[in-house]
Structure formats: C-alpha cells, structure tokens
Coordinates of C-alpha atoms and ligand atoms in Angstrom, one line a residue:
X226 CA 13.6 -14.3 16.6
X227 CA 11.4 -11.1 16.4
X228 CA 10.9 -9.7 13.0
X229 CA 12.1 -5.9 13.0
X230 CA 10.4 -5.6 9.8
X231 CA 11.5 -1.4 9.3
X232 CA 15.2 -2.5 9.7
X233 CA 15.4 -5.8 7.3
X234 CA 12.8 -4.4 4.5
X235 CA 15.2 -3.6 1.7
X236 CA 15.6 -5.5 -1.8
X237 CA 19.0 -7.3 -2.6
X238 CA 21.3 -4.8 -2.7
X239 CA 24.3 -4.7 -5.6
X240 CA 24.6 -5.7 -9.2
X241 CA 24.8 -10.0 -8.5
X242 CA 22.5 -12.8 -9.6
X243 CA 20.1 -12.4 -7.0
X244 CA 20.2 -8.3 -6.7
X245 CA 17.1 -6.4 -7.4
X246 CA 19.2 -4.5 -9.8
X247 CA 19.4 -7.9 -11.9
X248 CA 15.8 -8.6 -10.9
X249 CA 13.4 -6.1 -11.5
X250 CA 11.7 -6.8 -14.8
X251 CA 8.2 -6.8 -13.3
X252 CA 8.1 -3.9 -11.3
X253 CA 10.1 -1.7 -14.3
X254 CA 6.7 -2.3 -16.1
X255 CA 4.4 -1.1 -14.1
X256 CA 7.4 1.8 -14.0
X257 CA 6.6 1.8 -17.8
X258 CA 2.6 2.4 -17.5
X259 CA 3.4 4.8 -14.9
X260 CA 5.3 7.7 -17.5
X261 CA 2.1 8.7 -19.4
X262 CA 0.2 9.5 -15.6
X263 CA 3.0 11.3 -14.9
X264 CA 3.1 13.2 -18.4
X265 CA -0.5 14.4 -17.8
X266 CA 0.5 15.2 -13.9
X267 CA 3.0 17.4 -15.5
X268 CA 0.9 19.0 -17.9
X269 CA -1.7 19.6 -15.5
X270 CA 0.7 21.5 -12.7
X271 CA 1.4 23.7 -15.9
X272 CA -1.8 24.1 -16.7
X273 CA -3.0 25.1 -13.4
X274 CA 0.1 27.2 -13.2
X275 CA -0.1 29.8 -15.9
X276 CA -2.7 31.9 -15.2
X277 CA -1.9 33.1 -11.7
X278 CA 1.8 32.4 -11.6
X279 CA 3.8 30.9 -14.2
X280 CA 5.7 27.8 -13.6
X281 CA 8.1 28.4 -16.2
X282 CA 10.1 30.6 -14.0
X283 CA 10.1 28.2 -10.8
X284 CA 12.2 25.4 -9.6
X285 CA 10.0 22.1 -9.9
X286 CA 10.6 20.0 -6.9
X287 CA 10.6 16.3 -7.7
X288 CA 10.5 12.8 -5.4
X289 CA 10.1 9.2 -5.7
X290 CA 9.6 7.3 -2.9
X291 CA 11.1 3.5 -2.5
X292 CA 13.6 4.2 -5.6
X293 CA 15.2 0.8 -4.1
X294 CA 18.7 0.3 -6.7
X295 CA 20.1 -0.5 -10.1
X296 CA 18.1 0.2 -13.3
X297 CA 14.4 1.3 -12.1
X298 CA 15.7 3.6 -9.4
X299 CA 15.8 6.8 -11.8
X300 CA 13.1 6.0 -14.6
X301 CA 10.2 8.0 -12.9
X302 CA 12.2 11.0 -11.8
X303 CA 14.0 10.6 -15.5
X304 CA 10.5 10.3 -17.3
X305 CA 9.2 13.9 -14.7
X306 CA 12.1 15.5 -16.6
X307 CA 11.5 14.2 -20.1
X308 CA 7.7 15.6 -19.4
X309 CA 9.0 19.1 -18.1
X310 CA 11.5 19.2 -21.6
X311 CA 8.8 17.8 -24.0
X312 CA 5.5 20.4 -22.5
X313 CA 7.7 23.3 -22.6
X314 CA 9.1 22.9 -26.4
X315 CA 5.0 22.8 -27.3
X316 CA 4.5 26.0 -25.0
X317 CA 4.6 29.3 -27.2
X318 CA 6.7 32.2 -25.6
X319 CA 9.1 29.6 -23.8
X320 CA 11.7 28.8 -26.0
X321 CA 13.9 31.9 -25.3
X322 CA 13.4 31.4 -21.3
X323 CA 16.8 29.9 -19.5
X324 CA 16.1 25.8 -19.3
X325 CA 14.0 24.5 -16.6
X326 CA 15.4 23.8 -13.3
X327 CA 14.4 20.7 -11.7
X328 CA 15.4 19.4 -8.3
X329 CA 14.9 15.2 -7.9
X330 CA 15.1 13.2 -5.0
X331 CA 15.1 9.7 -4.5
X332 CA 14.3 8.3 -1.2
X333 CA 14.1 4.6 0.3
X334 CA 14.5 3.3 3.7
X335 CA 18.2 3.6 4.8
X336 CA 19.4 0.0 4.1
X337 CA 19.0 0.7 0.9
X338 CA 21.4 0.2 -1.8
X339 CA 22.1 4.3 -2.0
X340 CA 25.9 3.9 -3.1
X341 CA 24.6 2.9 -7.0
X342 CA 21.7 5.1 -6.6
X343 CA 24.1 8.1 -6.5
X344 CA 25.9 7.2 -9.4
X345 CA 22.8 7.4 -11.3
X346 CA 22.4 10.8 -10.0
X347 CA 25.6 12.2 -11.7
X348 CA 24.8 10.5 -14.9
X349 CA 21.2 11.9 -15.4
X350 CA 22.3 15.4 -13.9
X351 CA 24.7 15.2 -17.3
X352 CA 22.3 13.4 -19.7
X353 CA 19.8 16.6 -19.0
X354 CA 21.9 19.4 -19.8
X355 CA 21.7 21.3 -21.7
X356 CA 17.7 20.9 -21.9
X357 CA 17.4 21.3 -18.5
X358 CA 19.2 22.1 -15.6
X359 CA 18.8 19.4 -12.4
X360 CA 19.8 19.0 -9.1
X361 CA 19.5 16.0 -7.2
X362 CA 19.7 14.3 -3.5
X363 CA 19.1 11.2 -1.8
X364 CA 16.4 11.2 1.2
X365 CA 17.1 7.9 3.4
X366 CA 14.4 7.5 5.7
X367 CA 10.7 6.0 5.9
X368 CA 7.6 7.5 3.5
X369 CA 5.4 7.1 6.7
X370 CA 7.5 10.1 8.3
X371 CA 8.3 13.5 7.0
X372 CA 10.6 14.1 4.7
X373 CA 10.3 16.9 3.0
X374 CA 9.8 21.2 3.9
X375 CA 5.7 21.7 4.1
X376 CA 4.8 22.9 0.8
X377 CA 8.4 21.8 -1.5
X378 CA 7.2 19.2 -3.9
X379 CA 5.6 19.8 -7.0
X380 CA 5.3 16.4 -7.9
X381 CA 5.2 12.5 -5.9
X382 CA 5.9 9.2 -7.5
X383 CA 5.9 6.4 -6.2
X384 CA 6.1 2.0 -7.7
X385 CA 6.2 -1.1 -6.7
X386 CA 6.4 0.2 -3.0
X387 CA 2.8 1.2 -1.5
X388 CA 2.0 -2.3 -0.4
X389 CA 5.0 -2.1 2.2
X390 CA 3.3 -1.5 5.5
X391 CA 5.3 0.4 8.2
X392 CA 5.3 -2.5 9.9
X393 CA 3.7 -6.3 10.6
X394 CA 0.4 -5.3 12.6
X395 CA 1.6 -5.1 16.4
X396 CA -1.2 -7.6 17.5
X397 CA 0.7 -10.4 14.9
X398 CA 4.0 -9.7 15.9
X399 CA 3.5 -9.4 19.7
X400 CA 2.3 -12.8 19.4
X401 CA -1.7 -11.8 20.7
X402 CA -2.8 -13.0 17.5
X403 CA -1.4 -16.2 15.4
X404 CA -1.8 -16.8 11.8
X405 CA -1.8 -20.4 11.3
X406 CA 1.9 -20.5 9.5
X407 CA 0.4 -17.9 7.1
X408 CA 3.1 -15.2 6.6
X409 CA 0.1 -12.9 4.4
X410 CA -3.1 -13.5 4.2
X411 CA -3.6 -17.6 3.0
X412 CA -6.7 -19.8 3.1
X413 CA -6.5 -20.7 7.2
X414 CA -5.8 -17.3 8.3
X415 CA -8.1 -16.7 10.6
X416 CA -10.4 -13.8 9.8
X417 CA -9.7 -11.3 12.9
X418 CA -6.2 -11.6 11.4
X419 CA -7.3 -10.5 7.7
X420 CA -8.7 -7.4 9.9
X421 CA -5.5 -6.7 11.6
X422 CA -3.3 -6.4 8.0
X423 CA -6.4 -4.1 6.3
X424 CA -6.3 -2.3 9.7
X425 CA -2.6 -1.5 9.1
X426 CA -3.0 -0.5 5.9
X427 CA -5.9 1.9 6.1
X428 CA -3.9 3.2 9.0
X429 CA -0.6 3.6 6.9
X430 CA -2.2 4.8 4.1
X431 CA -3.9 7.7 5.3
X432 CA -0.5 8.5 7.2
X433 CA 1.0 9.0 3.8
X434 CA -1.5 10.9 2.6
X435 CA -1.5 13.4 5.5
X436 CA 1.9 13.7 5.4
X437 CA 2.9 14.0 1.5
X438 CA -0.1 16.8 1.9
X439 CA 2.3 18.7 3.9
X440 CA 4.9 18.5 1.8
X441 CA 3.8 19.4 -1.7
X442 CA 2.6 22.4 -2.9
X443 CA -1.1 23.5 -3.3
X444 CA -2.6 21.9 -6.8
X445 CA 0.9 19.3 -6.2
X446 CA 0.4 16.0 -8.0
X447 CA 1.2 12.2 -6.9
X448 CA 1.0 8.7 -9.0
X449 CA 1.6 6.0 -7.5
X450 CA 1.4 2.2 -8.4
X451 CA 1.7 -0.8 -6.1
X452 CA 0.2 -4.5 -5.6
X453 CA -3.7 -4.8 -4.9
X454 CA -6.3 -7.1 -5.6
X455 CA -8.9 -7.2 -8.5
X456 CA -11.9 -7.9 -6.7
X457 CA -12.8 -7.7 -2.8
X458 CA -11.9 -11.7 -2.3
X459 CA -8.6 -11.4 -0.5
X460 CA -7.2 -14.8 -2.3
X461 CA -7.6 -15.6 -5.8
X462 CA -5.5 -17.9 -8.1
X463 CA -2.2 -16.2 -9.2
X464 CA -2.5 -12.9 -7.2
X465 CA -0.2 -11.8 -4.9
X466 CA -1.8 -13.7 -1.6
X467 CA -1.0 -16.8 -3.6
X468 CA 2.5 -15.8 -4.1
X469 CA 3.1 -15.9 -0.4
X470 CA 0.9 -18.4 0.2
X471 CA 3.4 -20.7 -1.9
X472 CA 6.2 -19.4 0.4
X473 CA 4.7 -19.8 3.6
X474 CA 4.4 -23.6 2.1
X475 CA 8.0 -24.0 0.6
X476 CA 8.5 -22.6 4.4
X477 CA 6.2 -25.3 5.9
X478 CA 8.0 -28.1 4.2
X479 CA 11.4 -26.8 5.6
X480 CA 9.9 -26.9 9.2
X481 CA 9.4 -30.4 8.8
X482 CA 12.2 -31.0 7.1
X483 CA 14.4 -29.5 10.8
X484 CA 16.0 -26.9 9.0
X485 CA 13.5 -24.3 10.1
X486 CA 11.8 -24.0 13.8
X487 CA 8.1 -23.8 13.8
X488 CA 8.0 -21.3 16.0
X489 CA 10.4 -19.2 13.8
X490 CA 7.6 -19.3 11.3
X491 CA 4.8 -18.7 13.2
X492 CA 6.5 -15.4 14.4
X493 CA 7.0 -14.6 10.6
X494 CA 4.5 -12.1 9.1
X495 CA 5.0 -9.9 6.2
X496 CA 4.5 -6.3 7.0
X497 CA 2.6 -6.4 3.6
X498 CA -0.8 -5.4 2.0
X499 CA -2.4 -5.4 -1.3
X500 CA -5.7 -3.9 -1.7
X501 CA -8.2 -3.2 -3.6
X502 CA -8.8 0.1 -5.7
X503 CA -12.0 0.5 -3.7
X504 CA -10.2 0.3 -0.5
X505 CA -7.9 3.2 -2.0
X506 CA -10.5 5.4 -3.5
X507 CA -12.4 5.0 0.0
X508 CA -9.2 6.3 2.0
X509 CA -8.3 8.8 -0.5
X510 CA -12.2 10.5 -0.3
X511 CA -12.1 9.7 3.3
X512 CA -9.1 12.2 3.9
X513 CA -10.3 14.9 2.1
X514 CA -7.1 15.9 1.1
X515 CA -6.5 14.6 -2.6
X516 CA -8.7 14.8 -5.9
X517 CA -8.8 11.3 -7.5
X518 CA -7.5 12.3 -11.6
X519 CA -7.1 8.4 -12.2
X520 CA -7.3 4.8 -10.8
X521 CA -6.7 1.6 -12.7
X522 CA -5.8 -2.0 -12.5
X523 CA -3.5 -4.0 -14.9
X524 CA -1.7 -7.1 -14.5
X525 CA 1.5 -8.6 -15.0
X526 CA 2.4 -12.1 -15.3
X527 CA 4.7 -13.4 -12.6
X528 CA 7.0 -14.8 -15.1
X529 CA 8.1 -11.7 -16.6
X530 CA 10.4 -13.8 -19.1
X531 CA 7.6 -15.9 -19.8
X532 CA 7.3 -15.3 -24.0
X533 CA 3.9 -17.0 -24.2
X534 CA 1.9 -15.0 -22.0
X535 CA 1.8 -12.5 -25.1
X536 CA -1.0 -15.0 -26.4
X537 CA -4.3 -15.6 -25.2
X538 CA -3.4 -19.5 -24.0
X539 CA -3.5 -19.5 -20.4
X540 CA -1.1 -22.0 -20.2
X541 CA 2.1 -21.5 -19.0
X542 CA 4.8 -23.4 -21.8
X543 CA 7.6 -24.0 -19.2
X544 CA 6.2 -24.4 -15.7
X545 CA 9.2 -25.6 -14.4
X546 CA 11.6 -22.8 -15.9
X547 CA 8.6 -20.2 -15.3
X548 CA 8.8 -21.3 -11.5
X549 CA 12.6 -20.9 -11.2
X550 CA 12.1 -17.2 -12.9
X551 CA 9.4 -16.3 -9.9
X552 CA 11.4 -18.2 -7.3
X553 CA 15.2 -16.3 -8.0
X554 CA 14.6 -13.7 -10.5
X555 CA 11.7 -11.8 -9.0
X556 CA 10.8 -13.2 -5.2
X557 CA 14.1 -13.5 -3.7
X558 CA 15.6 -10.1 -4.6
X559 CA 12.3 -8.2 -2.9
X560 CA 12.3 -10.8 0.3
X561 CA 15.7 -12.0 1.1
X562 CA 16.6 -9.6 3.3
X563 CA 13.4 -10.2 5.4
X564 CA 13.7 -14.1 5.5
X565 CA 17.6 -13.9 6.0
X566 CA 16.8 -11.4 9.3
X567 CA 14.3 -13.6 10.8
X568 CA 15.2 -17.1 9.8
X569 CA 19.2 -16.4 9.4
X570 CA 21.0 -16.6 5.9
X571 CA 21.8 -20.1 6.4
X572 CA 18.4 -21.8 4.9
X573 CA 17.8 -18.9 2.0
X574 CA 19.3 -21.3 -1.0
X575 CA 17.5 -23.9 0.2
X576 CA 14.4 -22.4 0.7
X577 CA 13.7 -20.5 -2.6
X578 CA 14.8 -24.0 -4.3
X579 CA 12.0 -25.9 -3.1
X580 CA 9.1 -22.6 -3.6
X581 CA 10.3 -23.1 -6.9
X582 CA 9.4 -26.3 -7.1
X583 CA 5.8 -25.3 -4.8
X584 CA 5.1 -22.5 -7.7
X585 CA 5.9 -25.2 -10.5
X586 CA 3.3 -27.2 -9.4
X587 CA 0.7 -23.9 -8.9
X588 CA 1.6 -23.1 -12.6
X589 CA 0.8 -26.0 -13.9
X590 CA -2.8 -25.3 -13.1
X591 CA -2.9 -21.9 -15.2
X592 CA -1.3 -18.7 -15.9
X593 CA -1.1 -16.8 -12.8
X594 CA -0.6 -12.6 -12.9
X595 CA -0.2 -10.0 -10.3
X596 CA -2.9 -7.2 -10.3
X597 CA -1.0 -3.7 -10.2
X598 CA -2.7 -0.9 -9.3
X599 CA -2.5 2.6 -10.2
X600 CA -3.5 5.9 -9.4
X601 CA -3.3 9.7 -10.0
X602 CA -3.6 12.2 -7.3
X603 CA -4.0 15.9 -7.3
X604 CA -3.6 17.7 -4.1
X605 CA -6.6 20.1 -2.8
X606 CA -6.5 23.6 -2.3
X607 CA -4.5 24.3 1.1
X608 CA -7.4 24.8 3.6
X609 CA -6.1 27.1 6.9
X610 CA -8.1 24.3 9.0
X611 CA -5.9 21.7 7.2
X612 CA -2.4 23.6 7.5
X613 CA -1.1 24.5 10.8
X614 CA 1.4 27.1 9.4
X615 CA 0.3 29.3 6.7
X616 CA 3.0 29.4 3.9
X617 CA 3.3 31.5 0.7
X618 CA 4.7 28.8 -1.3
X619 CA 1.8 27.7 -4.0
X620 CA 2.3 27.0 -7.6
Ligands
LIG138 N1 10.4 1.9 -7.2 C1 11.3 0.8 -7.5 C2 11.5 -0.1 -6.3 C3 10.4 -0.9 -5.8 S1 10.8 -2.1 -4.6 C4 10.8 0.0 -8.7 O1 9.6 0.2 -9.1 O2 11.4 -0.9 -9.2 C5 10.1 -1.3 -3.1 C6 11.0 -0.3 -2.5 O3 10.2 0.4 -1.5 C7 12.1 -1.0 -1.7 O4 13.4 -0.5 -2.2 C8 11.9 -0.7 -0.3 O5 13.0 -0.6 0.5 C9 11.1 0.6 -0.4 N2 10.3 0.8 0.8 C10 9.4 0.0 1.4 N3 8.9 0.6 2.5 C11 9.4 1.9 2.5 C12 9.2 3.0 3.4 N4 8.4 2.9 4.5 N5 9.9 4.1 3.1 C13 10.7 4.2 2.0 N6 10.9 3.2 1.2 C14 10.3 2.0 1.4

C-alpha cells in the first residue's frame, strides 16, 4: 500500500480516548511558551505602525496554521487577541477609539476535525466582545500553498506543525531509495536517505517562507514552534528520532509476529522532519525575506503527566505507566491516521500496545524529552524585485 501521506496526515479527530482533543498536553505547552513571542510580535507591529500609519484604526488580520481540534486549536489566535486588548489599554489617546477589529483564521489540512473547530469560533467571537470586535473563518487547505490575498496578514502562528513535510521524499516513497525498516531517521538508515528527509525540508521550508511572504503585510510578523533537534547529531537519546525509532520497532516485532507485511513497512516513511535551529536560521537568512527577532530551544518531557520530571532526577518513577502515556495519550492521536491508511485499522490496538511496552524499556534507561524549537520572524520591507504585483496595503 502506497502512503498518500497529504490525504491521511490529520490527528485523531473528535472528543474520545484516543482524540487529539483528549491528547494534547505536550504540544499546548509549547502553545504556552509561544503567548509571550507573540505579545512582543504584537507590540512590535504597533510599534512600527504609529508613526506612518496608525494601526489603531485598521483591521488586524490573524492566522494559525495546523490549528488541528479540541482545546489547543484557538489558544494562539485567542492569546493575538488578548495582546491587541492588553497593548491598547497601555496606549494613551486609545481608550475613546471604537474596539479593535480583529479577523482570525484557523487553517489545517482538510481532514481535519473543522466541525469542533468552528464551535470554538462562535464562543471566542462572544468571549471578546465587547473588548474587541472579531471575525473569524476556517481555511482548509495545505501551508505549502497559498492561502491567503498577497499582503492580508498582519500576523502568522504556527505549533506543533512545522515538522510535517508536504510529503515523504519522492525518492523514499517511489521505492528508488529504501530505509532499512526505519520509518524517520534510526541508527541503519542509510545516510543518502538522511539527505533525502533534510532535502525535503530545506525545500518545504523555504516554500513556506516564500509564500507566507506573499501573504502578510510589509513589517508582518510570524512565530512559529515545532520539533527539532538540539545539536547537529540526527539521533540522540529521548529526541524525537528515538520516538520513531521505538515505532518502527514495536512495527518490526509485528512483522514477525504476521500481523504486518514487511514490505508494508518498508514502504512506510513519515513525511517528517525535525531540525536543528541552525538548519532554520540558515534557511531563513538564505531567503532573504524574514528578519530573525528570536530562536530558542526548550524541551518537554514525553510523559507530559510524568509529576517527577519537575525534579532534577533523571529517572523516570513509573516507566511502565510513563510508556503507556507516550504510547496512547500523546503518539497515537498525532499518527493513527497515518498508520491506519497505510497498514489498515485492523493492527492499530495492537500495535501502540506493544510500543508501549518498546518505550518502557527505553525509559528505563533515563528520562527522555523532546527538543521544541521556537522562533520569531519579522517580515522585510516589500522589495519590487521580490513582489510581482505592487500593492498599497502596508501597515
Ligand atoms: N497547533 C496545534 C496542532 C498541532 S498538530 C497544537 O499546537 O496543538 C499538527 C497539525 O498540523 C495537525 O492538525 C496537522 O493536520 C497540521 N498540518 C500538518 N501539515 C499541514 C499542512 N501542510 N497544512 C496545514 N496543516 C498541516
């Protein structure tokens, strides 16, 4: 079975046990570290705003990009609208204008689980008023197209979604390369494949770049968080490699078990990347098309209900439990979908029961934590060589 990556990418959709709605404690706080970037990005498009043309008066244009469902869909556009309130009650001379009008829109790819998404919507239009005044849509469609009018968006956010590629490199999934029964980058993938994902990405990224270019407006701001690695070394205890490393065993062991073909898994490849922040600072300088205001790395533990990760011990108190939390509460709502399009619903119970016993076992050797990366991105001044079509709308 060929994996049509584009069409089966989507988390779990609904509000059940294994939904990402029920399952996103991890990525809500990288969500969390994002709302103070996005607080200065605010203040800085005000900033830059006043002298020549005041944003006070203006409709600010707002998107996030892989909102996915449930409980983390609406936090970034929700904290862009706390920011617009909160700057303007500290801004002398505002008070007595009318509120501030403020157009969000959430996108993902269109499998996703929209229909809770746009209950959301309604609740945060109502929850603004009567501080501010917002509109709001629903996008459907890929980040590595257009989306948006050239020159719309004030502002870009972005979590947990960056390290999505388009799609598995071609050369993988055509079969002209072979990855060992990796499904990412593990220990015996080959190094030509290695290549082939960073290839993807570099391409991928810079897509994004050019095209969220088009779409905001001069001086328009982005933050963005995904995956990535600490250090060049592509696999390192307890990052994300690792994490699919364990899967592409627990996958292994059901191949020789019969319940999955080999072949099935050979032809499996994640249409994933995580990369370094020198990898993203490279591509970022090497477009030309964004100022770099921030980059940074934290890290989450991949238990995110694991209470003694607070301390300094590295070891984790209930491997076994921790391992179950990865395994259903975090892994399976982000890949289901993929494994249940490629390897057919039929093995998916099975399968994340016996990773949770593969990541038991990596646990017991140490803590292990997924390096997040996050940046802050100020668009350049619109350059006529850069622009096709010349357009009035600036800030
Ligand atoms: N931002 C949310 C969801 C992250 S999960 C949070 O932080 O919790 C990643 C989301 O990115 C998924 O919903 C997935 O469908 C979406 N995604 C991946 N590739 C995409 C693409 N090319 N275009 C739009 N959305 C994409």
């Amino acid at each position: 079975m060929a994996s049509n990556s584009k069409q089966s990418l989507h988390m779990n959709p609904g509000q059940g046990e294994t939904s990402y709605a029920q399952n996103s404690v991890i990525q809500k706080t990288a969500q969390e570290r994002m709302k103070t970037l996005i607080e200065e990005a605010m203040t800085g498009l005000y900033n830059t705003a006043t002298s020549s043309s005041p944003l006070h008066q203006k409709e600010l244009v707002i998107a996030d990009l892989g909102c996915s469902s449930g409980p983390n869909a609406l936090t970034l556009v929700s904290a862009a609208v706390d920011a617009v309130v909160v700057h303007r009650r500290h801004c002398a001379g505002v008070q007595q204008l009318p509120p501030p009008e403020l157009c969000v829109f959430l996108n993902d790819l269109p499998d996703n689980d929209f229909n809770t998404v746009a209950k959301s919507l309604a609740a945060l239009k109502q929850s603004a008023r009567p501080a501010a005044m917002v509109t709001a849509g629903m996008i459907p469609g890929s980040f590595y197209d257009r989306l948006f009018p050239r020159a719309s968006l004030h502002l870009v956010c972005s979590a947990n979604s960056l390290h999505w590629l388009s799609t598995v490199p071609e050369e993988l999934s055509s079969g002209a390369h072979l990855n060992k029964g990796n499904i990412y980058v593990g220990k015996t993938t080959p190094p030509a494949v290695v290549r082939l994902f960073r290839k993807k990405f570099r391409e991928d990224l810079s897509l994004f770049l050019a095209l969220r270019a088009q779409e905001l407006v001069s001086g328009g701001r982005m933050v963005l968080t995904f995956l990535g690695r600490k250090s060049a070394e592509m696999l390192s205890h307890g990052d994300v490699g690792s994490m699919w490393e364990l899967l592409a065993q627990a996958l292994a062991i059901l191949v020789q078990k019969g319940r999955v073909k080999g072949r099935d898994l050979t032809a499996f490849n994640l249409p994933f990347y995580a990369p370094s922040v020198e990898e993203v600072t490279e591509l970022v300088e090497e477009s030309g098309l964004f100022d770099v205001d921030h980059t940074g790395v934290f890290e989450s533990t991949w238990d995110p209900h694991d209470d003694s990760a607070a301390g300094d011990d590295d070891e984790v108190a209930d491997c076994a439990r921790s391992a179950e939390n990865v395994a259903y509460c975090s892994i399976r709502a982000v890949v289901e979908p993929l494994i249940a399009g490629h390897f057919g619903e039929g093995i998916v119970d099975e399968l994340f029961e016996v990773y949770g016993t593969v990541v038991a076992e990596h646990l017991s050797k140490g803590r292990a934590m997924y390096p997040v990366i996050d940046v802050s991105l100020k668009l350049k001044g619109r350059l006529s060589s850069r622009i096709q079509h010349s357009d009035s709308r600036t800030l």
